């Protein structure tokens, strides 16, 4: 079968691979829509998780089940499914502790396009199919459905980690597709004043559509200073980080009120350390929490989030600015993610 791979750090291409084998609790899925992720960009061009050889890329997609193992109960060939980006081993002790994302080892639930072949192939192997596949709701737009693999669960995770309460003032740093889902999640959880930090015009428009009340450009100077100015020196209750660099944390801590929470879901592709400013962190006594996480995956979570789209609470299709047709367009879609033209939020390839 054909697969689009990372040949080594900085180099991608098409190769032939054997069709994967389906174990007793696994499934094989034929993709019907796929999307590249900024995480693929960090992995390929920044070497963020280290060297990989001929690793199939991609971890966002929707497909049709073509084979299931003998012990799979809930899915059968012909079922249309959403494939979550994170596919934990649900019987691991880490999953029992509530952290399937880290099953086996830290980030061990992030298998596709990291520690096993990803979804940019003619046949996709899904481990622990009953735990990891989600049914595609009938009639759901394929572009919106692809956003349920990673963008929706990750942005909403940031809002959950920040424990947003009604009326909280919130700043979402980064409004690519992940941050935009952070804006939407924060709004649904009851944020009051909602700052969004970014510049691409489409992203700014969609952030406003999802409930952002103030737009901040990081190109106009330090964002912590802009937020402090806008809030008469008080800062915000919660900060979600979905863009920027290791230096963004210092700005986040500085713009946070005492007792506030910084929740990061940004994939830090480079840099050695994260610095926390001592004075702004209340010389160690500010009650300012810094937390982070990887989306949790799993059928339960993804189907719950899908219901937000089905019942009209979330228009995830707004993220899809570019629709390409045909398997061979995967490379073009990935290059869009790398180059981030001004009109891009997220590309989807329909097969
Ligand atoms: P994008 O690159 O599309 O968006 C990044 C955003 O950050 C843009 O709005 C950009 O602004 C803004 N930005 C860039 N530089 C700065 C800066 N210095 N300060 C503040 N904002 C800045 O990324 P995605 O939305 O696709 O993904 C966001 C991150 O989430 C990535 O690192 C991705 O790998 C990660 N991720 C994490 C997952 C998880 O489970 N934790 C899962 C999936 C993705 P502009 O408008 O100017 O472009
Ligand atoms: Zn991703």
PDB file of N, CA, C and O in Angstrom, residues 51-76:
ATOM      1  N   UNK A  51      14.796  11.472  15.885  1.00  0.00           N
ATOM      2  CA  UNK A  51      14.865  10.922  14.524  1.00  0.00           C
ATOM      3  C   UNK A  51      13.819   9.828  14.324  1.00  0.00           C
ATOM      4  O   UNK A  51      13.485   9.102  15.258  1.00  0.00           O
ATOM      5  N   UNK A  52      13.272   9.752  13.120  1.00  0.00           N
ATOM      6  CA  UNK A  52      12.348   8.689  12.724  1.00  0.00           C
ATOM      7  C   UNK A  52      12.718   8.295  11.293  1.00  0.00           C
ATOM      8  O   UNK A  52      13.073   9.155  10.496  1.00  0.00           O
ATOM      9  N   UNK A  53      12.588   6.990  10.977  1.00  0.00           N
ATOM     10  CA  UNK A  53      12.907   6.517   9.630  1.00  0.00           C
ATOM     11  C   UNK A  53      11.663   5.932   8.980  1.00  0.00           C
ATOM     12  O   UNK A  53      11.077   4.984   9.513  1.00  0.00           O
ATOM     13  N   UNK A  54      11.252   6.507   7.866  1.00  0.00           N
ATOM     14  CA  UNK A  54      10.099   6.004   7.095  1.00  0.00           C
ATOM     15  C   UNK A  54       8.853   5.815   7.955  1.00  0.00           C
ATOM     16  O   UNK A  54       8.114   4.836   7.819  1.00  0.00           O
ATOM     17  N   UNK A  55       8.631   6.751   8.840  1.00  0.00           N
ATOM     18  CA  UNK A  55       7.443   6.717   9.716  1.00  0.00           C
ATOM     19  C   UNK A  55       6.262   7.333   8.974  1.00  0.00           C
ATOM     20  O   UNK A  55       6.343   8.472   8.505  1.00  0.00           O
ATOM     21  N   UNK A  56       5.155   6.588   8.866  1.00  0.00           N
ATOM     22  CA  UNK A  56       3.978   7.148   8.207  1.00  0.00           C
ATOM     23  C   UNK A  56       3.451   8.309   9.032  1.00  0.00           C
ATOM     24  O   UNK A  56       3.311   8.210  10.260  1.00  0.00           O
ATOM     25  N   UNK A  57       3.154   9.418   8.333  1.00  0.00           N
ATOM     26  CA  UNK A  57       2.740  10.641   9.027  1.00  0.00           C
ATOM     27  C   UNK A  57       1.234  10.656   9.260  1.00  0.00           C
ATOM     28  O   UNK A  57       0.493   9.813   8.758  1.00  0.00           O
ATOM     29  N   UNK A  58       0.780  11.667   9.993  1.00  0.00           N
ATOM     30  CA  UNK A  58      -0.650  11.939  10.152  1.00  0.00           C
ATOM     31  C   UNK A  58      -1.277  11.224  11.338  1.00  0.00           C
ATOM     32  O   UNK A  58      -0.913  10.099  11.688  1.00  0.00           O
ATOM     33  N   UNK A  59      -2.227  11.942  11.972  1.00  0.00           N
ATOM     34  CA  UNK A  59      -2.965  11.327  13.086  1.00  0.00           C
ATOM     35  C   UNK A  59      -4.397  11.874  13.181  1.00  0.00           C
ATOM     36  O   UNK A  59      -5.025  11.767  14.216  1.00  0.00           O
ATOM     37  N   UNK A  60      -4.854  12.489  12.079  1.00  0.00           N
ATOM     38  CA  UNK A  60      -6.215  13.026  12.100  1.00  0.00           C
ATOM     39  C   UNK A  60      -6.967  12.469  10.900  1.00  0.00           C
ATOM     40  O   UNK A  60      -6.524  12.660   9.764  1.00  0.00           O
ATOM     41  N   UNK A  61      -8.098  11.845  11.138  1.00  0.00           N
ATOM     42  CA  UNK A  61      -8.832  11.308  10.003  1.00  0.00           C
ATOM     43  C   UNK A  61     -10.128  10.624  10.358  1.00  0.00           C
ATOM     44  O   UNK A  61     -10.440  10.364  11.514  1.00  0.00           O
ATOM     45  N   UNK A  62     -10.859  10.356   9.283  1.00  0.00           N
ATOM     46  CA  UNK A  62     -12.143   9.675   9.343  1.00  0.00           C
ATOM     47  C   UNK A  62     -12.054   8.554   8.328  1.00  0.00           C
ATOM     48  O   UNK A  62     -11.413   8.720   7.287  1.00  0.00           O
ATOM     49  N   UNK A  63     -12.661   7.418   8.626  1.00  0.00           N
ATOM     50  CA  UNK A  63     -12.535   6.315   7.679  1.00  0.00           C
ATOM     51  C   UNK A  63     -13.645   5.306   7.794  1.00  0.00           C
ATOM     52  O   UNK A  63     -14.651   5.522   8.494  1.00  0.00           O
ATOM     53  N   UNK A  64     -13.444   4.204   7.049  1.00  0.00           N
ATOM     54  CA  UNK A  64     -14.412   3.111   7.069  1.00  0.00           C
ATOM     55  C   UNK A  64     -13.679   1.849   7.509  1.00  0.00           C
ATOM     56  O   UNK A  64     -12.616   1.522   6.981  1.00  0.00           O
ATOM     57  N   UNK A  65     -14.252   1.159   8.478  1.00  0.00           N
ATOM     58  CA  UNK A  65     -13.636  -0.070   8.989  1.00  0.00           C
ATOM     59  C   UNK A  65     -13.654  -1.130   7.884  1.00  0.00           C
ATOM     60  O   UNK A  65     -14.684  -1.346   7.243  1.00  0.00           O
ATOM     61  N   UNK A  66     -12.486  -1.769   7.653  1.00  0.00           N
ATOM     62  CA  UNK A  66     -12.451  -2.835   6.644  1.00  0.00           C
ATOM     63  C   UNK A  66     -12.210  -4.203   7.273  1.00  0.00           C
ATOM     64  O   UNK A  66     -12.508  -5.233   6.676  1.00  0.00           O
ATOM     65  N   UNK A  67     -11.667  -4.237   8.499  1.00  0.00           N
ATOM     66  CA  UNK A  67     -11.441  -5.529   9.160  1.00  0.00           C
ATOM     67  C   UNK A  67     -11.390  -5.294  10.664  1.00  0.00           C
ATOM     68  O   UNK A  67     -10.895  -4.260  11.112  1.00  0.00           O
ATOM     69  N   UNK A  68     -11.917  -6.233  11.434  1.00  0.00           N
ATOM     70  CA  UNK A  68     -11.773  -6.144  12.895  1.00  0.00           C
ATOM     71  C   UNK A  68     -11.245  -7.472  13.422  1.00  0.00           C
ATOM     72  O   UNK A  68     -11.487  -8.529  12.830  1.00  0.00           O
ATOM     73  N   UNK A  69     -10.530  -7.408  14.567  1.00  0.00           N
ATOM     74  CA  UNK A  69     -10.018  -8.614  15.199  1.00  0.00           C
ATOM     75  C   UNK A  69     -11.150  -9.426  15.817  1.00  0.00           C
ATOM     76  O   UNK A  69     -12.267  -8.916  16.034  1.00  0.00           O
ATOM     77  N   UNK A  70     -10.837 -10.681  16.172  1.00  0.00           N
ATOM     78  CA  UNK A  70     -11.878 -11.608  16.641  1.00  0.00           C
ATOM     79  C   UNK A  70     -12.510 -11.168  17.960  1.00  0.00           C
ATOM     80  O   UNK A  70     -13.617 -11.570  18.268  1.00  0.00           O
ATOM     81  N   UNK A  71     -11.815 -10.346  18.758  1.00  0.00           N
ATOM     82  CA  UNK A  71     -12.355  -9.949  20.060  1.00  0.00           C
ATOM     83  C   UNK A  71     -13.014  -8.565  20.052  1.00  0.00           C
ATOM     84  O   UNK A  71     -13.467  -8.083  21.085  1.00  0.00           O
ATOM     85  N   UNK A  72     -13.058  -7.920  18.891  1.00  0.00           N
ATOM     86  CA  UNK A  72     -13.685  -6.586  18.818  1.00  0.00           C
ATOM     87  C   UNK A  72     -15.211  -6.743  18.847  1.00  0.00           C
ATOM     88  O   UNK A  72     -15.783  -7.533  18.100  1.00  0.00           O
ATOM     89  N   UNK A  73     -15.860  -6.007  19.757  1.00  0.00           N
ATOM     90  CA  UNK A  73     -17.304  -6.207  19.974  1.00  0.00           C
ATOM     91  C   UNK A  73     -18.173  -5.144  19.290  1.00  0.00           C
ATOM     92  O   UNK A  73     -19.253  -5.424  18.807  1.00  0.00           O
ATOM     93  N   UNK A  74     -17.712  -3.879  19.324  1.00  0.00           N
ATOM     94  CA  UNK A  74     -18.616  -2.776  18.958  1.00  0.00           C
ATOM     95  C   UNK A  74     -18.556  -2.354  17.499  1.00  0.00           C
ATOM     96  O   UNK A  74     -19.452  -1.665  17.021  1.00  0.00           O
ATOM     97  N   UNK A  75     -17.490  -2.702  16.803  1.00  0.00           N
ATOM     98  CA  UNK A  75     -17.308  -2.219  15.423  1.00  0.00           C
ATOM     99  C   UNK A  75     -17.238  -3.393  14.459  1.00  0.00           C
ATOM    100  O   UNK A  75     -16.798  -4.477  14.815  1.00  0.00           O
ATOM    101  N   UNK A  76     -17.643  -3.112  13.212  1.00  0.00           N
ATOM    102  CA  UNK A  76     -17.620  -4.159  12.184  1.00  0.00           C
ATOM    103  C   UNK A  76     -17.266  -3.520  10.839  1.00  0.00           C
ATOM    104  O   UNK A  76     -17.410  -2.280  10.686  1.00  0.00           O
TER     105      UNK A  76
END
